[in-house]
Tab-separated table of C-alpha atoms in Angstrom:
chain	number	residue	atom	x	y	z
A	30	UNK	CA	0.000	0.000	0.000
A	31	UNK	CA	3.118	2.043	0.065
A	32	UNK	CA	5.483	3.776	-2.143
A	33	UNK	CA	8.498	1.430	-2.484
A	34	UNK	CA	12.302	2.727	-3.341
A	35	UNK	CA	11.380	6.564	-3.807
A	36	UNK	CA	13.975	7.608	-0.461
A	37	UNK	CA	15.591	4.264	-0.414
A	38	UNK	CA	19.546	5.497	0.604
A	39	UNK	CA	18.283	8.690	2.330
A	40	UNK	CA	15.956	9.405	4.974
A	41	UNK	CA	14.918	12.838	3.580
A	42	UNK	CA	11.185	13.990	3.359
A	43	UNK	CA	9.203	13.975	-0.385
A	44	UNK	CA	9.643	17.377	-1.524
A	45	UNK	CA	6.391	19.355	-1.458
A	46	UNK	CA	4.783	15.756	-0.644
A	47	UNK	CA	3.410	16.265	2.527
A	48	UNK	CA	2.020	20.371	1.571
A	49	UNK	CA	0.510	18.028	-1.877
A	50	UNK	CA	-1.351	15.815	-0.157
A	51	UNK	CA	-2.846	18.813	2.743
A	52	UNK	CA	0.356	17.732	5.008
A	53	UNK	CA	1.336	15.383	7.004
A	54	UNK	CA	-1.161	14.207	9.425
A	55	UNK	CA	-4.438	15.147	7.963
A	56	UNK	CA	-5.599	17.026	11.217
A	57	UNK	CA	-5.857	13.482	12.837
A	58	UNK	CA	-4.987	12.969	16.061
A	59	UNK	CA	-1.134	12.364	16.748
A	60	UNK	CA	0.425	9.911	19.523
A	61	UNK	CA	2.965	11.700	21.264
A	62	UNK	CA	5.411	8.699	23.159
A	63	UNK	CA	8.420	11.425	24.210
A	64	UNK	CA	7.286	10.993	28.119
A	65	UNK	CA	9.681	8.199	29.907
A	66	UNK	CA	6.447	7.527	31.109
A	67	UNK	CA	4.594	5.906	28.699
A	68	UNK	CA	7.056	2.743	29.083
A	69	UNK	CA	10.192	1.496	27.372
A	70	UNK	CA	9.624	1.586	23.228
A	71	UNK	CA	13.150	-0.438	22.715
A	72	UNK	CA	12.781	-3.991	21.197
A	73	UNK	CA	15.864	-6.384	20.843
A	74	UNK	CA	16.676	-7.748	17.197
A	75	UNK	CA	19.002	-9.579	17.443
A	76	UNK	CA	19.886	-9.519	13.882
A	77	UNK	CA	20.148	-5.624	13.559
A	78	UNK	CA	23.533	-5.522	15.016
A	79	UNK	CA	25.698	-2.744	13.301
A	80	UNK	CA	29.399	-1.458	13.335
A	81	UNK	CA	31.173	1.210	15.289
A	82	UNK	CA	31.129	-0.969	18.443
A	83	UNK	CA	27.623	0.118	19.460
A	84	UNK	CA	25.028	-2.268	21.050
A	85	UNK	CA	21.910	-2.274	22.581
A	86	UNK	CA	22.814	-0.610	25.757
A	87	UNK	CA	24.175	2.386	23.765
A	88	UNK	CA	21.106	3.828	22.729
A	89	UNK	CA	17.663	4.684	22.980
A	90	UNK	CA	15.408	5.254	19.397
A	91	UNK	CA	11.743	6.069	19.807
A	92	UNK	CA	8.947	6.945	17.319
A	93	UNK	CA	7.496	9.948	19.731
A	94	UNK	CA	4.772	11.726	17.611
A	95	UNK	CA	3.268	9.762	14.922
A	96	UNK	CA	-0.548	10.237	13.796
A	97	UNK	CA	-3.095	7.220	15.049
A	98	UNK	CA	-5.149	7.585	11.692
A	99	UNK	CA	-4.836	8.563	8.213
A	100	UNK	CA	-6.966	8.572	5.404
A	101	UNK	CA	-5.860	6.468	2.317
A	102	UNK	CA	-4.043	8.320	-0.078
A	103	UNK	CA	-2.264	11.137	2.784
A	104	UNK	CA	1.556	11.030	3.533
A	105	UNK	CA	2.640	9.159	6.494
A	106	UNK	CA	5.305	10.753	8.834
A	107	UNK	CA	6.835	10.745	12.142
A	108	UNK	CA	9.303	12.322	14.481
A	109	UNK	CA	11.862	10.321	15.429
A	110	UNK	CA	14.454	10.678	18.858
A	111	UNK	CA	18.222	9.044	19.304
A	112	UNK	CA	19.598	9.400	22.323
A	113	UNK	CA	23.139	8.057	23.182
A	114	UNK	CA	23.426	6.658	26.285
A	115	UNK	CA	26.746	6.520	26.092
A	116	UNK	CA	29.609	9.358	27.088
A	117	UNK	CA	31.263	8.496	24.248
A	118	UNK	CA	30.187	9.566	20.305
A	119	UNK	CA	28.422	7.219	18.652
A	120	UNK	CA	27.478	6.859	14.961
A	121	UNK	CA	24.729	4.306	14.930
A	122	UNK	CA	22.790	3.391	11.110
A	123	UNK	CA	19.228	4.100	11.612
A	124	UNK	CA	16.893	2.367	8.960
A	125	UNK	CA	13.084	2.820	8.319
A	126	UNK	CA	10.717	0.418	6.990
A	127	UNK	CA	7.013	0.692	6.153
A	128	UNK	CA	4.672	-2.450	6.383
A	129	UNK	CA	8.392	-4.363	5.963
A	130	UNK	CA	9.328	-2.253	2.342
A	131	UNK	CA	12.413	-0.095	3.643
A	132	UNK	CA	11.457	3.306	2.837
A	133	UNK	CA	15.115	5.182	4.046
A	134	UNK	CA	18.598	5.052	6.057
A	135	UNK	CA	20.948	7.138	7.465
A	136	UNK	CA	24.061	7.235	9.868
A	137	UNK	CA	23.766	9.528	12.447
A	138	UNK	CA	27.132	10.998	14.706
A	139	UNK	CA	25.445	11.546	17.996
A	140	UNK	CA	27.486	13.572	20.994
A	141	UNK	CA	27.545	11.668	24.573
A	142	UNK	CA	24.269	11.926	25.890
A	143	UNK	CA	22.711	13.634	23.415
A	144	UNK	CA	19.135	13.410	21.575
A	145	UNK	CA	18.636	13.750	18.132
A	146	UNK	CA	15.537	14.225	15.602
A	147	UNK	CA	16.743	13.190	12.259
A	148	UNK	CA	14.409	13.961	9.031
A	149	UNK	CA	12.319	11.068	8.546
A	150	UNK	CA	10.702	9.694	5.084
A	151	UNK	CA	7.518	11.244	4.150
A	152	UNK	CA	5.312	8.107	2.756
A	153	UNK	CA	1.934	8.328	0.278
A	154	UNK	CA	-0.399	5.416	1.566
A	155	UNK	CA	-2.561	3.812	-0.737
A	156	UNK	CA	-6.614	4.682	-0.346
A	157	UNK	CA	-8.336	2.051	0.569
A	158	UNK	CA	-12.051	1.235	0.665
A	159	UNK	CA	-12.491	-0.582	3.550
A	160	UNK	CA	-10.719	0.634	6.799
A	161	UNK	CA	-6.669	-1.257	7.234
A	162	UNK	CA	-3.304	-0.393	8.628
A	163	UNK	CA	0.286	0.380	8.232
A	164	UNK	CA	3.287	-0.512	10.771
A	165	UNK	CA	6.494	2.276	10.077
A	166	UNK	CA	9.569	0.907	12.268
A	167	UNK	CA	12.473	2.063	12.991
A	168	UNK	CA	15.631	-0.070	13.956
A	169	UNK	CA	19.880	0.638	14.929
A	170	UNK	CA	22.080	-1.387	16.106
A	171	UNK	CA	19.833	-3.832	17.906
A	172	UNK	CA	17.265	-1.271	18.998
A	173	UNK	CA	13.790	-0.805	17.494
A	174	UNK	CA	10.391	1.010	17.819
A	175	UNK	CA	7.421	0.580	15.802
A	176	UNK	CA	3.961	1.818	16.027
A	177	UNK	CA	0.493	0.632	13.765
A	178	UNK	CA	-1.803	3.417	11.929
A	179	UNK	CA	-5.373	2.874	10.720
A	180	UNK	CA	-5.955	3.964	7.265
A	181	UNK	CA	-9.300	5.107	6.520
A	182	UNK	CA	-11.356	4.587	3.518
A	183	UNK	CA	-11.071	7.112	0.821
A	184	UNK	CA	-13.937	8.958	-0.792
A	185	UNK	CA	-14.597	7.159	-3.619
A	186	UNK	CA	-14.253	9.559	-7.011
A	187	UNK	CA	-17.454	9.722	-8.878
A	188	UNK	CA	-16.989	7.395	-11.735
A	189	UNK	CA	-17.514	10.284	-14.256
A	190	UNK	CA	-14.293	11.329	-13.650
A	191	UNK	CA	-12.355	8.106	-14.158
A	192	UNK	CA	-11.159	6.819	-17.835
A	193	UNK	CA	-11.429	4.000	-18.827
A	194	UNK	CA	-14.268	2.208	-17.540
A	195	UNK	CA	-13.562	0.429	-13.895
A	196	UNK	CA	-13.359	-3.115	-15.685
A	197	UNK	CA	-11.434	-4.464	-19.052
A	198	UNK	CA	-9.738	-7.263	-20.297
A	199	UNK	CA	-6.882	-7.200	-22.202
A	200	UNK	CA	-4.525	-9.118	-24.192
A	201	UNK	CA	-1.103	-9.744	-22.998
A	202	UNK	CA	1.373	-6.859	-23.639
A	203	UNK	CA	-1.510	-4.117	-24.192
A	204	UNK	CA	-0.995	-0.414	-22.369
A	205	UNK	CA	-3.862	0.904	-21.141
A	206	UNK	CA	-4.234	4.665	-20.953
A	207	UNK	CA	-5.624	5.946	-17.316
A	208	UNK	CA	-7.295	9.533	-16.519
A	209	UNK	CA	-9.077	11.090	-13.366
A	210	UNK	CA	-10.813	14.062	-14.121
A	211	UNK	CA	-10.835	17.651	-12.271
A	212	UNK	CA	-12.690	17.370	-9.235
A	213	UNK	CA	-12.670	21.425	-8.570
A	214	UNK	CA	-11.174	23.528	-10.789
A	215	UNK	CA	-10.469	26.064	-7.740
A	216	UNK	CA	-8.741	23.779	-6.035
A	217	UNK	CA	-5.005	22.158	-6.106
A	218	UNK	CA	-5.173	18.446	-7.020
A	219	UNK	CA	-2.631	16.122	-7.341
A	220	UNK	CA	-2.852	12.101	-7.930
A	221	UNK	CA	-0.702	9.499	-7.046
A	222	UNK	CA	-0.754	6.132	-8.667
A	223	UNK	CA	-0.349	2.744	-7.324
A	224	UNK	CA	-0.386	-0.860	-9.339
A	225	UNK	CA	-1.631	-3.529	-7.468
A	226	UNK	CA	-0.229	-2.243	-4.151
A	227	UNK	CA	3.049	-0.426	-5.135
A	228	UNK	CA	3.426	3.083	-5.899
A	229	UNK	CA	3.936	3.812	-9.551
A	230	UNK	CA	4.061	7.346	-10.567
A	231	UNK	CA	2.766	10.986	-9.139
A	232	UNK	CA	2.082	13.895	-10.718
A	233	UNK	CA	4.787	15.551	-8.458
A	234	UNK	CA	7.543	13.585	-10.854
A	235	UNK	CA	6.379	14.395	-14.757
A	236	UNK	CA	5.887	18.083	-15.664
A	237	UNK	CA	3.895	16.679	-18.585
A	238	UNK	CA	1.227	16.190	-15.864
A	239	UNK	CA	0.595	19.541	-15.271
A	240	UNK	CA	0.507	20.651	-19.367
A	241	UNK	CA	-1.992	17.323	-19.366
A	242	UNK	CA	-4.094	18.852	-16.457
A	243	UNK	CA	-4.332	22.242	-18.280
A	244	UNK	CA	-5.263	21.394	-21.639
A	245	UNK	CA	-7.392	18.088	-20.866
A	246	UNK	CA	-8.578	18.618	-17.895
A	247	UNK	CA	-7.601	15.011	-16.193
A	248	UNK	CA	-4.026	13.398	-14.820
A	249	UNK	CA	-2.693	10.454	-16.778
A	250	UNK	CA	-0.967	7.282	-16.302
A	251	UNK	CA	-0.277	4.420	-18.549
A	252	UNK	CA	0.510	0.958	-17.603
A	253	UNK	CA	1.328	-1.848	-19.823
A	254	UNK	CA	-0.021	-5.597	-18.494
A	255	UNK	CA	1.430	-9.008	-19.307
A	256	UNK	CA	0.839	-11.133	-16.456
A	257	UNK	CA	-1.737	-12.800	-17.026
A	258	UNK	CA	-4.954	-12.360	-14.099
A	259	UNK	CA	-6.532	-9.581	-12.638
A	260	UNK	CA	-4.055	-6.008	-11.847
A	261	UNK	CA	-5.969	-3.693	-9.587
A	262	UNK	CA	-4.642	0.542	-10.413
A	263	UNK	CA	-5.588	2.606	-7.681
A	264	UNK	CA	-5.405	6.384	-8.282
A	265	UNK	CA	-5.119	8.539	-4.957
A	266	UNK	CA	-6.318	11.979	-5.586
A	267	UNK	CA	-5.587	14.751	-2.909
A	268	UNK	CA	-8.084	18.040	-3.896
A	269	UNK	CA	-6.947	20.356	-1.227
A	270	UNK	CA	-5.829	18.159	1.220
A	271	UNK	CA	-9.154	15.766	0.912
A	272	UNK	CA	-8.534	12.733	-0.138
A	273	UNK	CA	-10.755	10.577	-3.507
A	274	UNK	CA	-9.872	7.075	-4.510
A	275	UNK	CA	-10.422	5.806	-8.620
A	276	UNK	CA	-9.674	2.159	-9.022
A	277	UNK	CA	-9.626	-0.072	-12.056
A	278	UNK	CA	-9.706	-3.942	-12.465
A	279	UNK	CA	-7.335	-4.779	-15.492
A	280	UNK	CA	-7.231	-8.640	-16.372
A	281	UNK	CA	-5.084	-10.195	-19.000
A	282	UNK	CA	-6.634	-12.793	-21.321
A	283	UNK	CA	-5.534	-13.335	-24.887
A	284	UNK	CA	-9.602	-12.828	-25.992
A	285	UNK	CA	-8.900	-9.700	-24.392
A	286	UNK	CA	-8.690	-5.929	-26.215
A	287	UNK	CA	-5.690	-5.320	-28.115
A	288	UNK	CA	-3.250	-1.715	-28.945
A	289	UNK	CA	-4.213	0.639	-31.736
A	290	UNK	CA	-1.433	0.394	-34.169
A	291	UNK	CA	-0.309	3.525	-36.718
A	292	UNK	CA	-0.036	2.415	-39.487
A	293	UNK	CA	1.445	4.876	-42.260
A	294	UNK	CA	3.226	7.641	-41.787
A	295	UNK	CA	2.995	10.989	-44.192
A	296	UNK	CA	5.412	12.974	-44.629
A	297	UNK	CA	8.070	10.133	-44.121
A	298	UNK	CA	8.847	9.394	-40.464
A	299	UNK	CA	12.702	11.408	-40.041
A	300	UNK	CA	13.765	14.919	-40.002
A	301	UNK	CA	10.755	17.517	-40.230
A	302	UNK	CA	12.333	20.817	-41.373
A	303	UNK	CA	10.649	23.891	-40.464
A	304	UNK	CA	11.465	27.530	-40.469
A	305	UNK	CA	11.410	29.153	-37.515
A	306	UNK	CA	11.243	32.797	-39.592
A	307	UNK	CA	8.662	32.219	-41.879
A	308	UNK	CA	4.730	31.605	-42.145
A	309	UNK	CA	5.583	28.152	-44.094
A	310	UNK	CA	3.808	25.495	-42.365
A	311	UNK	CA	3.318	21.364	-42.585
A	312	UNK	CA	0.566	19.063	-42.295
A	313	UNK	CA	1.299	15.846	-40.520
A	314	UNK	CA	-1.260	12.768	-41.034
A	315	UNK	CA	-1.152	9.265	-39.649
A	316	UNK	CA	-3.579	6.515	-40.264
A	317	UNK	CA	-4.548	4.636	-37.337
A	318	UNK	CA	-6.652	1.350	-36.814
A	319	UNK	CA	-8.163	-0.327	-33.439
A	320	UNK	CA	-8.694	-4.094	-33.932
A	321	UNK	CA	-11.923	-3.444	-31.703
A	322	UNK	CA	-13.287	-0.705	-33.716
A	323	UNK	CA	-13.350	2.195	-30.795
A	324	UNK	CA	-10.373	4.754	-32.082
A	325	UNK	CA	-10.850	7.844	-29.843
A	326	UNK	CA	-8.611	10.508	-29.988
A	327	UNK	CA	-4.681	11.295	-31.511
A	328	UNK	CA	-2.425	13.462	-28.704
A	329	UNK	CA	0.113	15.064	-30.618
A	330	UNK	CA	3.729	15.573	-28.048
A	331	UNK	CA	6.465	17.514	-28.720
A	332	UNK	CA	9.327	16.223	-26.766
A	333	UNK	CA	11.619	19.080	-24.568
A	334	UNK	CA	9.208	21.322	-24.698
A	335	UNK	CA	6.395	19.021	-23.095
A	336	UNK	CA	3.864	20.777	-25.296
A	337	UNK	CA	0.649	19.397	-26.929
A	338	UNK	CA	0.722	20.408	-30.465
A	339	UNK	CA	-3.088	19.123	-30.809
A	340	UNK	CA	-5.445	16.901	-30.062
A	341	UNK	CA	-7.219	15.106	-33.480
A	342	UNK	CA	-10.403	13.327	-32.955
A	343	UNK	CA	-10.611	10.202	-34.788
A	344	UNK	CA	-13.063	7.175	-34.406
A	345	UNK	CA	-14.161	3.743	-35.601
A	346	UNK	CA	-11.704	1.122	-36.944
A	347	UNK	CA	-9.715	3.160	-39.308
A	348	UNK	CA	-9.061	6.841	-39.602
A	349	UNK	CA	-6.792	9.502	-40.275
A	350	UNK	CA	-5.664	12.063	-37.765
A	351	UNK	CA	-3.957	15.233	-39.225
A	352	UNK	CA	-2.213	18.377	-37.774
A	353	UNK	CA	-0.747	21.340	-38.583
A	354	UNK	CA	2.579	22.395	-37.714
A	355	UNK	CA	5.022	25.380	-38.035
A	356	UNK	CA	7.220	27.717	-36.734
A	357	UNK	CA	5.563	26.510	-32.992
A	358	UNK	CA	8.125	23.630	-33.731
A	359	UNK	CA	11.606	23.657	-31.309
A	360	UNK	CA	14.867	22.329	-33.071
A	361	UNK	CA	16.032	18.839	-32.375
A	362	UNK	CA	12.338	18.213	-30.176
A	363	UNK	CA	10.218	14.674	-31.492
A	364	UNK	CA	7.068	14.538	-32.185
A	365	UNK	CA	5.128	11.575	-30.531
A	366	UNK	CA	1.828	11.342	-31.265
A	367	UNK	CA	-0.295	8.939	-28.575
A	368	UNK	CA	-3.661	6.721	-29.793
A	369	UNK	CA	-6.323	6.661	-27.666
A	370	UNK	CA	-9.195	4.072	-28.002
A	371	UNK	CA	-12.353	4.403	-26.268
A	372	UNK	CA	-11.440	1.765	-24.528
A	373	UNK	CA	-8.203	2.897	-22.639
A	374	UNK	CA	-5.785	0.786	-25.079
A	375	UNK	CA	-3.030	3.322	-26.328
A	376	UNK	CA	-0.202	3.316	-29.185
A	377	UNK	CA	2.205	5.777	-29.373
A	378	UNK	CA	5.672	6.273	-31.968
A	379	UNK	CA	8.509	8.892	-32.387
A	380	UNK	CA	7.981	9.731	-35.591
A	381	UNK	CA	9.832	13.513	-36.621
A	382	UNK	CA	12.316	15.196	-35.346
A	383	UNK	CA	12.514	19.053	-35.708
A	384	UNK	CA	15.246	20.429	-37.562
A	385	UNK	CA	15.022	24.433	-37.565
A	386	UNK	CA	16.771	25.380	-41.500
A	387	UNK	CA	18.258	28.834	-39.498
A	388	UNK	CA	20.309	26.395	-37.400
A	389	UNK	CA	20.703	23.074	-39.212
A	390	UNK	CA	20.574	19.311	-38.433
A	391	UNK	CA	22.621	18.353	-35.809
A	392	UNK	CA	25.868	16.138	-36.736
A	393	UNK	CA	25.067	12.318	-36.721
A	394	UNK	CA	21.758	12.807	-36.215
A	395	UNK	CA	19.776	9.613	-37.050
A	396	UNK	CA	16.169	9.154	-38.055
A	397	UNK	CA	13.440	7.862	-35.571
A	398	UNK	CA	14.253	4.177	-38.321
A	399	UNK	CA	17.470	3.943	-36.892
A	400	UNK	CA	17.292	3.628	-33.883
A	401	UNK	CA	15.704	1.624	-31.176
A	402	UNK	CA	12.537	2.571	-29.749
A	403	UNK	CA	11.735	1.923	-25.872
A	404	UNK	CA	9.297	2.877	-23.688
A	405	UNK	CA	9.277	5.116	-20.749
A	406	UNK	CA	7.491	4.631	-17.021
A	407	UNK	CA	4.228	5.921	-18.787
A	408	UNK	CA	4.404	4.142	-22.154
A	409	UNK	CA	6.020	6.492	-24.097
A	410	UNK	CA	8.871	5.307	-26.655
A	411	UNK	CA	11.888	7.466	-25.954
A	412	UNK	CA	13.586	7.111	-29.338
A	413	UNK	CA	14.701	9.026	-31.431
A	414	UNK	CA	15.170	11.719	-28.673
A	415	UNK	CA	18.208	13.695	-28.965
A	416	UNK	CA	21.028	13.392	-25.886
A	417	UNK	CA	20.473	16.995	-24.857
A	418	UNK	CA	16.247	16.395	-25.255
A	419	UNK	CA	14.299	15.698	-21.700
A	420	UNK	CA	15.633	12.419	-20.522
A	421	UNK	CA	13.433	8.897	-20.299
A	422	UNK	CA	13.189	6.558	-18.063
A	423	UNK	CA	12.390	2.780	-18.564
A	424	UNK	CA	8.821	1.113	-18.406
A	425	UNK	CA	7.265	0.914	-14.582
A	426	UNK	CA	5.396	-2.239	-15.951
């Protein structure tokens, strides 16, 4: 239920996670354990035994203000004391988990007898529709604390607002295309999403989110399924701090719905020049096909600049989607254009790189042909993009 490997090797906070998600505790009602009083938090592990000579007498660690409930979908956090019982300088390796995933370490030098509040992970939780928990623990050198937090159910998003429907099937291999809608448009929203209980993607990691959100009105995510089964994809959507859960049931099955494909390519798929200084414009078209007969709608990307060019509507089994295209063009930026079926399935291909005639075509610059074409962690292929273009990552799925 818990993002897994975003502050693995640090124990620094999310940036701007907890103010995204209405901060850190929701306005629930914290546990505060820093009184001696409220007994001894320290549990011996016998296998958490680190260097520098320190052991289980030579410190305390305690989890002393952590929230007793969260809603699904908010950032869990907690403060965190060392003390060194010791009158001697310790450096003890202090590692956080979350429901057993370890979610950040670091190595602390602590003065004799002194107490210390490292920065602790801020975690996104998973909304849920029926009421669970999560266990954050802490552990050094044979010491550990760990306390349990209900997580509430999440408002459930009003279906309108959710793309595709909840339930498909699809073959093996297919990417499905994923939106939640605006819930307010005066409000801030954010969405976070998780695939079949691990955190995924946000919309605090891809400025193509935000250009998305403008111009369409929804956050995207696309996933691409080959094990074959059921996948659950949970979107957690913060509007102002309140959290809404969108969920979809994805099973594999080769009767299943299959990708869009494009299938020719006009002008040739390559170099595009444009003119940066003139009027002089060109019209791109692709024809695309859906096996099942339910062709929606052609995004047109332009790489670096995260722009959409334009948004063609096509429909039925075949169709052609056009656009027009000038001096709005950036030198050495690709133009992707995505497929979207009614359905959710998605397609999407490099297919031109700009070259601006005032500046010329870069040396040993190869066409979008000659090159391999992957996918990044929301479908997209990242070929033929340029070294210097916006980097790509490899497929979440």
């Amino acid at each position: 239920m818990l993002l897994k490997g975003v502050v693995v090797g640090s124990i620094a906070s999310v940036p701007n996670a907890a103010s995204a998600a209405g901060g850190p505790h929701g306005g629930k009602t914290k546990t505060d354990e820093s009184d001696a009083t409220t007994g001894d938090p320290k549990h011996t592990e016998p296998n958490d035994a680190e260097p520098n000579d320190i052991d289980e007498s030579s410190l305390a660690i305690r989890i002393v203000d952590i929230p007793d409930a969260l809603t699904g979908g908010e950032f869990l956090e907690w403060t965190l004391e060392v003390e060194n019982l010791t009158d001697e300088s310790i450096e003890p390796t202090v590692d956080s988990f979350v429901d057993g995933e370890s979610v950040g370490s670091v190595t602390l030098t602590i003065g004799p007898g002194e107490t210390v509040q490292p920065t602790t992970p801020s975690v996104p939780t998973e909304p849920v529709d029926t009421e669970g928990s999560v266990t954050p623990r802490v552990s050094a050198n044979g010491v550990s604390d760990e306390r349990t937090v209900r997580l509430l159910p999440a408002e459930e998003l009003d279906t309108a607002l959710q793309f595709p429907d909840p339930e498909l099937t699809v073959q093996p291999g297919t990417t499905v295309h994923f939106e939640v809608g605006v819930v307010d448009p005066d409000a801030t929203q954010t969405t976070t999403w998780f695939v079949d209980g691990e955190e995924v993607g946000s919309t605090l990691a891809d400025p193509r989110q935000s250009v998305y959100f403008a111009e369409q009105d929804a956050h995207f995510w696309q996933e691409t399924f080959d094990t074959p089964g059921p996948s659950e994809v949970v979107a957690a959507v913060d509007v102002d701090g309140e959290q809404f859960r969108a969920s979809w049931t994805v099973t594999v099955d080769p009767k299943g719905l299959a990708d869009p494909s494009i299938d020719a390519v006009r002008p040739e798929p390559g170099i595009l020049e444009f003119d940066s200084e003139t009027d002089e414009e060109t019209t791109l078209e692709i024809d695309v096909s859906d096996p099942d007969e339910n062709l929606d709608r052609v995004v047109w990307w332009l790489t670096q600049a995260d722009t959409i060019l334009g948004v063609s509507d096509v429909s039925g089994a075949t169709d052609t989607a056009s656009l027009t295209v000038g001096a709005e063009l950036c030198h050495t930026c690709v133009i992707i254009p995505w497929v979207i079926t009614g359905d959710g399935t998605f397609a999407s291909e490099p297919l031109w790189e700009a070259v601006d005639v005032n500046i010329g075509e870069p040396a040993g610059t190869a066409s979008p042909d000659d090159q391999d074409v992957g996918t990044d962690d929301a479908g997209d292929s990242t070929a033929p993009t340029p070294p210097e273009a916006d980097a790509q990552s490899e497929p979440s799925g």
